[in-house]
Backbone as ProteinMPNN parsed JSONL, in Angstrom:
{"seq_chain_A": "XXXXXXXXXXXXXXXXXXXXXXXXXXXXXXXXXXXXXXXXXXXXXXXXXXXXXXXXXXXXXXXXXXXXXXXXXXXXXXXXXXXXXXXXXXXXXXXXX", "coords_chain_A": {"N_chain_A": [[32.253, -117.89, 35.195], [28.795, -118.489, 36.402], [26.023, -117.047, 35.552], [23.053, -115.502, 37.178], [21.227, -115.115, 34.642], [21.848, -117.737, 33.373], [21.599, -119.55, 34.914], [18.628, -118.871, 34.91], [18.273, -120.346, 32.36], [18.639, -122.653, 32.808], [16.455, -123.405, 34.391], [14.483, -122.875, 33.288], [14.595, -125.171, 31.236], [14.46, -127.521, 33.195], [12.333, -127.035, 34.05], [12.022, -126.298, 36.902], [10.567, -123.788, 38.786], [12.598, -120.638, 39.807], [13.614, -118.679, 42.698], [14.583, -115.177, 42.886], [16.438, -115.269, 45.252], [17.017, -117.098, 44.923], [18.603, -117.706, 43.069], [21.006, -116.452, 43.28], [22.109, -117.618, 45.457], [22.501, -120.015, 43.778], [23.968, -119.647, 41.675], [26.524, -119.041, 43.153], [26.861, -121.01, 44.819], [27.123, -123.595, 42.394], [29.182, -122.603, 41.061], [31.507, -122.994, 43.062], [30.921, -125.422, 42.809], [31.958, -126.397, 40.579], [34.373, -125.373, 40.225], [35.618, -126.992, 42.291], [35.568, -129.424, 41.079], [37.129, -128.959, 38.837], [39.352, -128.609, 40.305], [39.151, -131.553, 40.791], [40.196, -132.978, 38.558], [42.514, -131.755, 37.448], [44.236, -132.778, 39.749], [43.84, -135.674, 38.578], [44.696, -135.493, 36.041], [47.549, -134.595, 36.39], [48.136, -137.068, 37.59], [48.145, -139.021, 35.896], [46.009, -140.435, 35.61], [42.976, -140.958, 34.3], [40.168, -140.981, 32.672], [39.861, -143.613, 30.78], [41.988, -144.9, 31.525], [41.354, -146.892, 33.556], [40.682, -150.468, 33.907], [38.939, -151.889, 32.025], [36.116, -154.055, 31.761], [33.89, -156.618, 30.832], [31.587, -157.48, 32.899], [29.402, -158.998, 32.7], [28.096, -162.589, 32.267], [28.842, -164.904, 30.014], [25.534, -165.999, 28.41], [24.795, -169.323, 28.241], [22.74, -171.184, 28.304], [20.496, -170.374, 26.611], [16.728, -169.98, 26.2], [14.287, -170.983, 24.213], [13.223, -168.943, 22.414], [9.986, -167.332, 23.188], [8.935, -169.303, 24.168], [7.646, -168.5, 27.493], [6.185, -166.367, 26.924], [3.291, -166.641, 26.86], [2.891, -167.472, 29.383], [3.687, -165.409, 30.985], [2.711, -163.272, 29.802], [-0.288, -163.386, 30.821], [0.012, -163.172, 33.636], [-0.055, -160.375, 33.925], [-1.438, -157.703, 34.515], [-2.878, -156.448, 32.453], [-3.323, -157.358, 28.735], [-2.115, -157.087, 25.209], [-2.374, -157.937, 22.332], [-0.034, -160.187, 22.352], [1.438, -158.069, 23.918], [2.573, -156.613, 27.078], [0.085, -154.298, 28.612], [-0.16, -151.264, 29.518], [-0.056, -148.33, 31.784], [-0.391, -144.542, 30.249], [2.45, -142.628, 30.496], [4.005, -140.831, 29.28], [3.201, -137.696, 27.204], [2.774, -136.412, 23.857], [2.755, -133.521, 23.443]], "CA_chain_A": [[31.3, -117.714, 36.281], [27.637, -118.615, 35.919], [25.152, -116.173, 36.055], [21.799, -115.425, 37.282], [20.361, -115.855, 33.419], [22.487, -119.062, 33.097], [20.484, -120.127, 36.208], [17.548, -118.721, 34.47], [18.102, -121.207, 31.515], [18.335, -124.618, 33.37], [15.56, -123.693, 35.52], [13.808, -123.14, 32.152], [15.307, -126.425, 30.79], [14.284, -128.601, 34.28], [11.19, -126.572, 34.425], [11.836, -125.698, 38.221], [10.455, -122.173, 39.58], [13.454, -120.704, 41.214], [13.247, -117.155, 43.1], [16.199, -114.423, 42.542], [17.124, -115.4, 46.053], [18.059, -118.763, 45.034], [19.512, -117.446, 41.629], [22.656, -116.241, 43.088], [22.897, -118.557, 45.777], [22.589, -121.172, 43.291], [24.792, -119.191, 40.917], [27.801, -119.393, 43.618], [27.173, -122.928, 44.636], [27.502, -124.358, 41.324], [30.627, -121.689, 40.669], [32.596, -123.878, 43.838], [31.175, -126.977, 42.67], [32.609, -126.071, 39.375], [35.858, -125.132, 41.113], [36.638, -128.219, 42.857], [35.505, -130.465, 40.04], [38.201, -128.815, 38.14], [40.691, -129.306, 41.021], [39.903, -133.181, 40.58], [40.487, -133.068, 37.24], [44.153, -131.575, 37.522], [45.201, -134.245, 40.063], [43.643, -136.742, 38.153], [45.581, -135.404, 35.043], [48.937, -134.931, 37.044], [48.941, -138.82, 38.23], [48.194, -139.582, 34.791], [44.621, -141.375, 35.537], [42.054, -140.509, 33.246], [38.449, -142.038, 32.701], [39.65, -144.22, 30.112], [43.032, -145.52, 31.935], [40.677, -147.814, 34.46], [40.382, -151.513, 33.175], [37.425, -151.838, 31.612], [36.347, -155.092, 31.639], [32.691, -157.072, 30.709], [31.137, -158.078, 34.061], [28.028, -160.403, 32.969], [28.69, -163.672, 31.651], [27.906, -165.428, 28.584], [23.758, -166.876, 27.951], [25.289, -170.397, 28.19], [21.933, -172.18, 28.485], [19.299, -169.653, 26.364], [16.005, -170.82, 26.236], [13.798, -170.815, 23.304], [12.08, -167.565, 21.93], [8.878, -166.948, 23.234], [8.478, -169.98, 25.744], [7.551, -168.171, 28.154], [6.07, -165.389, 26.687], [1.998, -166.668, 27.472], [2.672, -167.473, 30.806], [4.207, -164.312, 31.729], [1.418, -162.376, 29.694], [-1.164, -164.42, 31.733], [0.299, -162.807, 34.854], [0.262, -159.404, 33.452], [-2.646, -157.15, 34.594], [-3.709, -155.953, 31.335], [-2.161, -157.109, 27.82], [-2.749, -156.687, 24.061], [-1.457, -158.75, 20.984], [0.991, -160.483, 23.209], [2.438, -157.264, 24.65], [1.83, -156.287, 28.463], [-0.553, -152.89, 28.441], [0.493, -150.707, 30.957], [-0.695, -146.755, 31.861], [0.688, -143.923, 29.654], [3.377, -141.726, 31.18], [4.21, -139.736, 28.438], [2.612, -137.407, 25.932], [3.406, -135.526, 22.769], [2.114, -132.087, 24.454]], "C_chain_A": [[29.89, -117.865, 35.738], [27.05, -117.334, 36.474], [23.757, -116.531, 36.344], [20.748, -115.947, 35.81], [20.855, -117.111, 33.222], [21.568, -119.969, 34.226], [19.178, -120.027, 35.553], [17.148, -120.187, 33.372], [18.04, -122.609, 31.64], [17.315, -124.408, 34.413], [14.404, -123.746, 34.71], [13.601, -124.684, 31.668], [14.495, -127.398, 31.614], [12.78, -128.128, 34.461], [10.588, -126.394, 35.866], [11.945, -124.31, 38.017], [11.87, -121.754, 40.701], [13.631, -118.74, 41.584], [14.716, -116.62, 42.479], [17.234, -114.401, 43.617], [18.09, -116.289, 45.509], [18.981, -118.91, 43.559], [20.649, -117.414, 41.905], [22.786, -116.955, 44.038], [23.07, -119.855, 44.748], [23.257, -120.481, 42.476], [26.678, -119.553, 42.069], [27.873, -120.329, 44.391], [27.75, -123.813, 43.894], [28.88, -123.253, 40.791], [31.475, -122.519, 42.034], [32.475, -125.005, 43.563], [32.071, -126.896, 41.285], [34.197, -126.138, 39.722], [36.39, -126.052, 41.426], [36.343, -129.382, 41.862], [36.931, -130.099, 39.203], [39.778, -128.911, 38.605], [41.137, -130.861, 40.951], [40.024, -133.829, 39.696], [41.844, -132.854, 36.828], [44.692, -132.469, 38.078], [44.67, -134.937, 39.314], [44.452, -136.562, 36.674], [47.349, -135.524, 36.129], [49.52, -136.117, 37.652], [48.669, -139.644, 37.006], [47.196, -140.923, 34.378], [43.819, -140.395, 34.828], [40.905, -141.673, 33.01], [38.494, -143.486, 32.012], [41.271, -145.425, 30.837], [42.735, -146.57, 32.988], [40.579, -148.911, 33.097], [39.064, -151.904, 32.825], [37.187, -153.365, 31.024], [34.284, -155.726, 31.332], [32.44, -158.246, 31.683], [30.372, -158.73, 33.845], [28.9, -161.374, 31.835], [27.523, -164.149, 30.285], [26.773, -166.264, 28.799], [24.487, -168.257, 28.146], [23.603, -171.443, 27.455], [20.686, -170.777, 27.596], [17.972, -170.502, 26.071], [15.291, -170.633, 24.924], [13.015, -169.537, 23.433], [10.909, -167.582, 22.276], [8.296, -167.938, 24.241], [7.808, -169.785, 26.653], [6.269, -166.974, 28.163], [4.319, -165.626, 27.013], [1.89, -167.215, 28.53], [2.533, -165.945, 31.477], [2.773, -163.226, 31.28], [-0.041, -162.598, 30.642], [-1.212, -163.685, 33.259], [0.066, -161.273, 35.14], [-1.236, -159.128, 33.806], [-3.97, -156.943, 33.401], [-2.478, -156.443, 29.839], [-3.406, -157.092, 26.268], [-1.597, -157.346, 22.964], [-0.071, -159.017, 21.451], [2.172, -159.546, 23.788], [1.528, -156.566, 26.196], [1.377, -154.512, 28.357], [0.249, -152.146, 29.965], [-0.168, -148.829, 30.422], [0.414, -145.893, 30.824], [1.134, -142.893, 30.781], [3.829, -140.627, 30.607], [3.347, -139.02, 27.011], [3.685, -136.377, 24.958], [2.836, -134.129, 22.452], [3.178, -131.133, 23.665]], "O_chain_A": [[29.702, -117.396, 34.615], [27.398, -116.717, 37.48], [23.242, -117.572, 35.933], [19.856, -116.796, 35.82], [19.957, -117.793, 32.727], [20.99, -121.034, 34.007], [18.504, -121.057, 35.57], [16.14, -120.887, 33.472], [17.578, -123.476, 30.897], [17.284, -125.22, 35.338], [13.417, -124.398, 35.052], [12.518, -125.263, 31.752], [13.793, -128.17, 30.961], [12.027, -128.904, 35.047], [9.399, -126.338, 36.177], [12.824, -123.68, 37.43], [12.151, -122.213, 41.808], [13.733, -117.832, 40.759], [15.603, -117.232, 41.883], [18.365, -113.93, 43.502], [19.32, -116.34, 45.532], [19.712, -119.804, 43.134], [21.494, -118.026, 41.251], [23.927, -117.396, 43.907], [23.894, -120.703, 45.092], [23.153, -121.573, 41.917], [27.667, -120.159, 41.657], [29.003, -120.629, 44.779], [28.59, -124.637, 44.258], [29.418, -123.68, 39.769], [32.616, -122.593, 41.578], [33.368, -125.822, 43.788], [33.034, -127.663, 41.273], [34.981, -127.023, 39.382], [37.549, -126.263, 41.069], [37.079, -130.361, 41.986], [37.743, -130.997, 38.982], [40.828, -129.115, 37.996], [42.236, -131.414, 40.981], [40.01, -135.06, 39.71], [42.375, -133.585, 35.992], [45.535, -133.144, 37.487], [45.763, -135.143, 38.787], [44.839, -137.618, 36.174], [47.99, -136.545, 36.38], [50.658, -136.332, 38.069], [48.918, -140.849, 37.018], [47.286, -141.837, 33.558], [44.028, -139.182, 34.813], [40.916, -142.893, 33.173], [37.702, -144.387, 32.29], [41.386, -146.605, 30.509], [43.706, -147.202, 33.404], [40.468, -148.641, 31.901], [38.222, -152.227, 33.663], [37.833, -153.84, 30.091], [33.455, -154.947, 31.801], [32.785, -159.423, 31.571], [30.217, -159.498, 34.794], [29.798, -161.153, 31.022], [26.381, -163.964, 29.863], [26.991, -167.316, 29.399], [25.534, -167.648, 28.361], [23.523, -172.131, 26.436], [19.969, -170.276, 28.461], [18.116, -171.672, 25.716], [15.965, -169.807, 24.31], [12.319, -169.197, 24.389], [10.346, -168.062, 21.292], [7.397, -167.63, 25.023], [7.13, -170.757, 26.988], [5.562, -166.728, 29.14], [3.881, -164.596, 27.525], [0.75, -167.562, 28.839], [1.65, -165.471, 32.192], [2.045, -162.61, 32.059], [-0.673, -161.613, 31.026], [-2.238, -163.628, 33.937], [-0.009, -160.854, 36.295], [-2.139, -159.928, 33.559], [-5.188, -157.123, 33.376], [-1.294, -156.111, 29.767], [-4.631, -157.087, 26.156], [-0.375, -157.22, 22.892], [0.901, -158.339, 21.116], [3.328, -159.873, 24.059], [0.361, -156.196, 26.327], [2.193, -153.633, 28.08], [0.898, -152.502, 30.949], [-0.52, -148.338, 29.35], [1.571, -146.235, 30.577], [0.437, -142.448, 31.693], [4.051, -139.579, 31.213], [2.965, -139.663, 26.033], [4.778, -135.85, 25.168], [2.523, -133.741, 21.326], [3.24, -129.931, 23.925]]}, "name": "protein", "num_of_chains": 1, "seq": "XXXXXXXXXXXXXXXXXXXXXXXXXXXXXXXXXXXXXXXXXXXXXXXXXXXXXXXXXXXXXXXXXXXXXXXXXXXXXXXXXXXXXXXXXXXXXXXXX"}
């Protein structure tokens, strides 16, 4: 069974605020989702399918025709809002905070 601090720690983790209302409903939400995940885990063991028993197969096809290295590469920069030593600049999104 999850608890309220187990709730505490992925709300830590995700860095969502979550009240003590929504602790234990979200404590016995994820305790039925838990529940029936593990029900479709038994039939899926008892018919003897399993994640890896699907045909697994490689859907894209082979480069046939590749074009040369870099061809392309001062047009496309050209098009590019902002670039820098032939790589396209772009805004930062992440820091090391």
């Amino acid at each position: 069974m999850i608890t309220p601090e187990d709730i505490d720690k992925l709300s830590n983790l995700s860095r969502i605020e979550v009240s003590e209302e929504e602790k234990i409903s979200f404590s016995k939400e994820i305790d039925s989702i838990l529940e029936y995940v593990g029900q479709i885990s038994e039939l899926a063991s008892e018919s003897g399918e399993t994640e890896q028993t699907s045909s697994v197969r490689n859907v894209f096809r082979q480069d046939e025709n590749p074009h040369e290295s870099g061809l392309y590469t001062e047009t496309l920069l050209k098009e590019a809002p902002d670039s820098q030593d032939g790589f396209v600049k772009v805004k930062k999104i992440l820091s090391h905070d």
